[in-house]
Amino acid sequence: RDYSYEQEQLTLSESYLRVFKKSKKAWAYFAEQAPYYQRTTSYWVMSAKKEETRLRRLAQLIADSDRGKRLGLMAAKDSSKK
């Protein structure tokens, strides 16, 4: 089994980018995020085996970005909670 960092970098396909860029607010938030966040979330979307899963993940990424929030799996942990 390969580690994700050993695999070729997956970026959002052109068709997915077009869908994402339709939401200007979401795209602006995503574009201002650190490169590691963009790479990781793009990989998360594109690594799904089924198209329906990729579309669902893309929709979640767009919705969270539109709200100005990172994906739950990439959100910073609140260190004040114990």
mmCIF file of N, CA and C in Angstrom:
data_model
loop_
_atom_site.group_PDB
_atom_site.id
_atom_site.type_symbol
_atom_site.label_atom_id
_atom_site.label_comp_id
_atom_site.label_asym_id
_atom_site.label_seq_id
_atom_site.Cartn_x
_atom_site.Cartn_y
_atom_site.Cartn_z
ATOM 1 N N ARG A 1 0.848 -1.180 0.000
ATOM 2 C CA ARG A 1 0.000 0.000 0.000
ATOM 3 C C ARG A 1 0.890 1.238 0.000
ATOM 4 N N ASP A 2 0.531 2.205 -0.815
ATOM 5 C CA ASP A 2 1.300 3.445 -0.903
ATOM 6 C C ASP A 2 0.728 4.479 0.060
ATOM 7 N N TYR A 3 1.614 5.294 0.588
ATOM 8 C CA TYR A 3 1.180 6.439 1.372
ATOM 9 C C TYR A 3 0.718 7.535 0.419
ATOM 10 N N SER A 4 -0.198 8.374 0.867
ATOM 11 C CA SER A 4 -0.735 9.408 -0.016
ATOM 12 C C SER A 4 0.359 10.339 -0.527
ATOM 13 N N TYR A 5 1.366 10.627 0.303
ATOM 14 C CA TYR A 5 2.423 11.530 -0.146
ATOM 15 C C TYR A 5 3.327 10.880 -1.185
ATOM 16 N N GLU A 6 3.277 9.553 -1.322
ATOM 17 C CA GLU A 6 4.078 8.853 -2.319
ATOM 18 C C GLU A 6 3.364 8.781 -3.669
ATOM 19 N N GLN A 7 2.098 9.054 -3.670
ATOM 20 C CA GLN A 7 1.324 8.976 -4.894
ATOM 21 C C GLN A 7 1.400 10.292 -5.651
ATOM 22 N N GLU A 8 1.029 10.229 -6.912
ATOM 23 C CA GLU A 8 1.027 11.429 -7.722
ATOM 24 C C GLU A 8 0.021 12.425 -7.138
ATOM 25 N N GLN A 9 0.354 13.698 -7.251
ATOM 26 C CA GLN A 9 -0.519 14.727 -6.714
ATOM 27 C C GLN A 9 -1.805 14.788 -7.516
ATOM 28 N N LEU A 10 -2.924 14.712 -6.830
ATOM 29 C CA LEU A 10 -4.217 14.836 -7.480
ATOM 30 C C LEU A 10 -4.722 16.256 -7.275
ATOM 31 N N THR A 11 -5.068 16.901 -8.367
ATOM 32 C CA THR A 11 -5.651 18.234 -8.280
ATOM 33 C C THR A 11 -7.069 18.156 -8.814
ATOM 34 N N LEU A 12 -7.855 19.163 -8.496
ATOM 35 C CA LEU A 12 -9.230 19.178 -8.980
ATOM 36 C C LEU A 12 -9.228 19.231 -10.503
ATOM 37 N N SER A 13 -10.092 18.441 -11.109
ATOM 38 C CA SER A 13 -10.184 18.433 -12.570
ATOM 39 C C SER A 13 -10.760 19.762 -13.050
ATOM 40 N N GLU A 14 -10.591 20.041 -14.326
ATOM 41 C CA GLU A 14 -11.095 21.293 -14.903
ATOM 42 C C GLU A 14 -12.596 21.441 -14.695
ATOM 43 N N SER A 15 -13.341 20.363 -14.877
ATOM 44 C CA SER A 15 -14.798 20.451 -14.709
ATOM 45 C C SER A 15 -15.167 20.739 -13.259
ATOM 46 N N TYR A 16 -14.427 20.173 -12.311
ATOM 47 C CA TYR A 16 -14.687 20.431 -10.895
ATOM 48 C C TYR A 16 -14.299 21.866 -10.536
ATOM 49 N N LEU A 17 -13.203 22.352 -11.118
ATOM 50 C CA LEU A 17 -12.794 23.738 -10.883
ATOM 51 C C LEU A 17 -13.860 24.709 -11.386
ATOM 52 N N ARG A 18 -14.439 24.419 -12.543
ATOM 53 C CA ARG A 18 -15.497 25.286 -13.083
ATOM 54 C C ARG A 18 -16.679 25.340 -12.125
ATOM 55 N N VAL A 19 -17.076 24.187 -11.592
ATOM 56 C CA VAL A 19 -18.182 24.141 -10.637
ATOM 57 C C VAL A 19 -17.823 24.939 -9.391
ATOM 58 N N PHE A 20 -16.620 24.739 -8.881
ATOM 59 C CA PHE A 20 -16.173 25.423 -7.664
ATOM 60 C C PHE A 20 -16.157 26.936 -7.880
ATOM 61 N N LYS A 21 -15.629 27.382 -9.001
ATOM 62 C CA LYS A 21 -15.466 28.816 -9.254
ATOM 63 C C LYS A 21 -16.789 29.537 -9.483
ATOM 64 N N LYS A 22 -17.870 28.784 -9.705
ATOM 65 C CA LYS A 22 -19.195 29.408 -9.833
ATOM 66 C C LYS A 22 -19.612 30.056 -8.524
ATOM 67 N N SER A 23 -19.150 29.515 -7.421
ATOM 68 C CA SER A 23 -19.400 30.111 -6.114
ATOM 69 C C SER A 23 -18.205 31.003 -5.776
ATOM 70 N N LYS A 24 -18.331 32.268 -6.125
ATOM 71 C CA LYS A 24 -17.201 33.196 -5.987
ATOM 72 C C LYS A 24 -16.719 33.306 -4.539
ATOM 73 N N LYS A 25 -17.647 33.349 -3.595
ATOM 74 C CA LYS A 25 -17.275 33.470 -2.183
ATOM 75 C C LYS A 25 -16.504 32.234 -1.725
ATOM 76 N N ALA A 26 -17.006 31.048 -2.096
ATOM 77 C CA ALA A 26 -16.341 29.801 -1.708
ATOM 78 C C ALA A 26 -14.955 29.709 -2.358
ATOM 79 N N TRP A 27 -14.876 30.051 -3.627
ATOM 80 C CA TRP A 27 -13.595 29.966 -4.326
ATOM 81 C C TRP A 27 -12.584 30.943 -3.724
ATOM 82 N N ALA A 28 -13.038 32.158 -3.392
ATOM 83 C CA ALA A 28 -12.136 33.150 -2.801
ATOM 84 C C ALA A 28 -11.579 32.638 -1.473
ATOM 85 N N TYR A 29 -12.429 32.032 -0.650
ATOM 86 C CA TYR A 29 -11.963 31.488 0.628
ATOM 87 C C TYR A 29 -10.955 30.369 0.394
ATOM 88 N N PHE A 30 -11.280 29.440 -0.498
ATOM 89 C CA PHE A 30 -10.398 28.311 -0.785
ATOM 90 C C PHE A 30 -9.050 28.796 -1.316
ATOM 91 N N ALA A 31 -9.084 29.758 -2.218
ATOM 92 C CA ALA A 31 -7.850 30.253 -2.847
ATOM 93 C C ALA A 31 -6.927 30.945 -1.855
ATOM 94 N N GLU A 32 -7.475 31.489 -0.771
ATOM 95 C CA GLU A 32 -6.618 32.169 0.200
ATOM 96 C C GLU A 32 -6.062 31.210 1.263
ATOM 97 N N GLN A 33 -6.448 29.957 1.215
ATOM 98 C CA GLN A 33 -5.943 28.980 2.174
ATOM 99 C C GLN A 33 -4.517 28.556 1.800
ATOM 100 N N ALA A 34 -3.824 28.011 2.775
ATOM 101 C CA ALA A 34 -2.445 27.564 2.571
ATOM 102 C C ALA A 34 -2.388 26.462 1.504
ATOM 103 N N PRO A 35 -1.274 26.390 0.780
ATOM 104 C CA PRO A 35 -1.134 25.365 -0.258
ATOM 105 C C PRO A 35 -1.368 23.943 0.251
ATOM 106 N N TYR A 36 -0.928 23.634 1.481
ATOM 107 C CA TYR A 36 -1.132 22.264 1.982
ATOM 108 C C TYR A 36 -2.618 21.961 2.119
ATOM 109 N N TYR A 37 -3.420 22.953 2.510
ATOM 110 C CA TYR A 37 -4.867 22.738 2.638
ATOM 111 C C TYR A 37 -5.474 22.499 1.263
ATOM 112 N N GLN A 38 -5.077 23.286 0.289
ATOM 113 C CA GLN A 38 -5.596 23.120 -1.065
ATOM 114 C C GLN A 38 -5.222 21.744 -1.623
ATOM 115 N N ARG A 39 -3.973 21.341 -1.429
ATOM 116 C CA ARG A 39 -3.533 20.018 -1.915
ATOM 117 C C ARG A 39 -4.289 18.894 -1.227
ATOM 118 N N THR A 40 -4.401 18.991 0.095
ATOM 119 C CA THR A 40 -5.019 17.912 0.859
ATOM 120 C C THR A 40 -6.496 17.771 0.532
ATOM 121 N N THR A 41 -7.209 18.877 0.459
ATOM 122 C CA THR A 41 -8.639 18.792 0.162
ATOM 123 C C THR A 41 -8.887 18.384 -1.291
ATOM 124 N N SER A 42 -8.041 18.839 -2.196
ATOM 125 C CA SER A 42 -8.170 18.411 -3.596
ATOM 126 C C SER A 42 -7.943 16.908 -3.709
ATOM 127 N N TYR A 43 -6.944 16.413 -3.011
ATOM 128 C CA TYR A 43 -6.678 14.970 -3.006
ATOM 129 C C TYR A 43 -7.869 14.212 -2.413
ATOM 130 N N TRP A 44 -8.426 14.738 -1.329
ATOM 131 C CA TRP A 44 -9.566 14.095 -0.672
ATOM 132 C C TRP A 44 -10.742 13.982 -1.642
ATOM 133 N N VAL A 45 -11.001 15.029 -2.402
ATOM 134 C CA VAL A 45 -12.105 15.002 -3.371
ATOM 135 C C VAL A 45 -11.799 14.019 -4.494
ATOM 136 N N MET A 46 -10.638 14.143 -5.103
ATOM 137 C CA MET A 46 -10.332 13.390 -6.320
ATOM 138 C C MET A 46 -9.947 11.937 -6.073
ATOM 139 N N SER A 47 -9.592 11.580 -4.851
ATOM 140 C CA SER A 47 -9.166 10.206 -4.589
ATOM 141 C C SER A 47 -10.330 9.233 -4.426
ATOM 142 N N ALA A 48 -11.537 9.744 -4.353
ATOM 143 C CA ALA A 48 -12.695 8.854 -4.230
ATOM 144 C C ALA A 48 -12.828 8.021 -5.505
ATOM 145 N N LYS A 49 -13.190 6.774 -5.332
ATOM 146 C CA LYS A 49 -13.286 5.875 -6.485
ATOM 147 C C LYS A 49 -14.524 6.152 -7.343
ATOM 148 N N LYS A 50 -15.624 6.482 -6.704
ATOM 149 C CA LYS A 50 -16.874 6.692 -7.435
ATOM 150 C C LYS A 50 -17.104 8.172 -7.707
ATOM 151 N N GLU A 51 -17.644 8.441 -8.885
ATOM 152 C CA GLU A 51 -17.961 9.814 -9.272
ATOM 153 C C GLU A 51 -18.947 10.449 -8.284
ATOM 154 N N GLU A 52 -19.933 9.691 -7.857
ATOM 155 C CA GLU A 52 -20.925 10.244 -6.928
ATOM 156 C C GLU A 52 -20.270 10.676 -5.609
ATOM 157 N N THR A 53 -19.271 9.939 -5.169
ATOM 158 C CA THR A 53 -18.556 10.300 -3.942
ATOM 159 C C THR A 53 -17.725 11.557 -4.166
ATOM 160 N N ARG A 54 -17.063 11.647 -5.318
ATOM 161 C CA ARG A 54 -16.282 12.851 -5.634
ATOM 162 C C ARG A 54 -17.183 14.080 -5.664
ATOM 163 N N LEU A 55 -18.352 13.943 -6.273
ATOM 164 C CA LEU A 55 -19.279 15.073 -6.343
ATOM 165 C C LEU A 55 -19.802 15.464 -4.968
ATOM 166 N N ARG A 56 -20.084 14.483 -4.130
ATOM 167 C CA ARG A 56 -20.546 14.768 -2.768
ATOM 168 C C ARG A 56 -19.451 15.480 -1.967
ATOM 169 N N ARG A 57 -18.214 15.015 -2.106
ATOM 170 C CA ARG A 57 -17.096 15.650 -1.398
ATOM 171 C C ARG A 57 -16.867 17.068 -1.906
ATOM 172 N N LEU A 58 -16.954 17.258 -3.222
ATOM 173 C CA LEU A 58 -16.791 18.596 -3.786
ATOM 174 C C LEU A 58 -17.878 19.527 -3.254
ATOM 175 N N ALA A 59 -19.112 19.051 -3.200
ATOM 176 C CA ALA A 59 -20.212 19.864 -2.680
ATOM 177 C C ALA A 59 -19.960 20.248 -1.227
ATOM 178 N N GLN A 60 -19.432 19.325 -0.444
ATOM 179 C CA GLN A 60 -19.125 19.620 0.958
ATOM 180 C C GLN A 60 -18.014 20.648 1.059
ATOM 181 N N LEU A 61 -16.987 20.508 0.241
ATOM 182 C CA LEU A 61 -15.881 21.465 0.233
ATOM 183 C C LEU A 61 -16.382 22.856 -0.149
ATOM 184 N N ILE A 62 -17.241 22.933 -1.153
ATOM 185 C CA ILE A 62 -17.779 24.220 -1.590
ATOM 186 C C ILE A 62 -18.658 24.828 -0.493
ATOM 187 N N ALA A 63 -19.514 24.027 0.108
ATOM 188 C CA ALA A 63 -20.410 24.528 1.159
ATOM 189 C C ALA A 63 -19.623 25.055 2.353
ATOM 190 N N ASP A 64 -18.627 24.302 2.798
ATOM 191 C CA ASP A 64 -17.814 24.749 3.933
ATOM 192 C C ASP A 64 -17.021 26.003 3.582
ATOM 193 N N SER A 65 -16.470 26.048 2.386
ATOM 194 C CA SER A 65 -15.712 27.220 1.947
ATOM 195 C C SER A 65 -16.626 28.436 1.848
ATOM 196 N N ASP A 66 -17.847 28.234 1.394
ATOM 197 C CA ASP A 66 -18.805 29.332 1.280
ATOM 198 C C ASP A 66 -19.136 29.929 2.654
ATOM 199 N N ARG A 67 -19.099 29.088 3.674
ATOM 200 C CA ARG A 67 -19.344 29.547 5.053
ATOM 201 C C ARG A 67 -18.065 30.089 5.704
ATOM 202 N N GLY A 68 -16.968 30.061 4.966
ATOM 203 C CA GLY A 68 -15.707 30.545 5.518
ATOM 204 C C GLY A 68 -15.122 29.593 6.538
ATOM 205 N N LYS A 69 -15.387 28.303 6.352
ATOM 206 C CA LYS A 69 -14.896 27.294 7.286
ATOM 207 C C LYS A 69 -14.090 26.246 6.533
ATOM 208 N N ARG A 70 -13.134 25.679 7.232
ATOM 209 C CA ARG A 70 -12.389 24.556 6.655
ATOM 210 C C ARG A 70 -13.217 23.289 6.800
ATOM 211 N N LEU A 71 -12.889 22.312 5.977
ATOM 212 C CA LEU A 71 -13.524 21.005 6.109
ATOM 213 C C LEU A 71 -13.318 20.492 7.525
ATOM 214 N N GLY A 72 -14.269 19.754 8.029
ATOM 215 C CA GLY A 72 -14.160 19.219 9.381
ATOM 216 C C GLY A 72 -12.878 18.446 9.622
ATOM 217 N N LEU A 73 -12.444 17.678 8.619
ATOM 218 C CA LEU A 73 -11.226 16.889 8.785
ATOM 219 C C LEU A 73 -9.983 17.755 8.788
ATOM 220 N N MET A 74 -10.101 19.007 8.360
ATOM 221 C CA MET A 74 -8.939 19.908 8.303
ATOM 222 C C MET A 74 -9.075 21.081 9.269
ATOM 223 N N ALA A 75 -10.155 21.124 10.019
ATOM 224 C CA ALA A 75 -10.374 22.237 10.936
ATOM 225 C C ALA A 75 -9.398 22.166 12.095
ATOM 226 N N ALA A 76 -9.005 23.319 12.555
ATOM 227 C CA ALA A 76 -8.101 23.376 13.703
ATOM 228 C C ALA A 76 -8.845 22.884 14.943
ATOM 229 N N LYS A 77 -8.173 22.124 15.743
ATOM 230 C CA LYS A 77 -8.766 21.613 16.977
ATOM 231 C C LYS A 77 -8.785 22.714 18.028
ATOM 232 N N ASP A 78 -9.841 22.749 18.799
ATOM 233 C CA ASP A 78 -9.948 23.710 19.900
ATOM 234 C C ASP A 78 -9.189 23.143 21.089
ATOM 235 N N SER A 79 -8.062 23.741 21.402
ATOM 236 C CA SER A 79 -7.205 23.211 22.465
ATOM 237 C C SER A 79 -7.746 23.523 23.860
ATOM 238 N N SER A 80 -8.780 24.370 23.936
ATOM 239 C CA SER A 80 -9.331 24.705 25.245
ATOM 240 C C SER A 80 -10.256 23.609 25.773
ATOM 241 N N LYS A 81 -10.725 22.738 24.877
ATOM 242 C CA LYS A 81 -11.589 21.623 25.299
ATOM 243 C C LYS A 81 -10.734 20.462 25.781
ATOM 244 N N LYS A 82 -11.183 19.825 26.861
ATOM 245 C CA LYS A 82 -10.407 18.703 27.379
ATOM 246 C C LYS A 82 -11.268 17.498 27.557
#
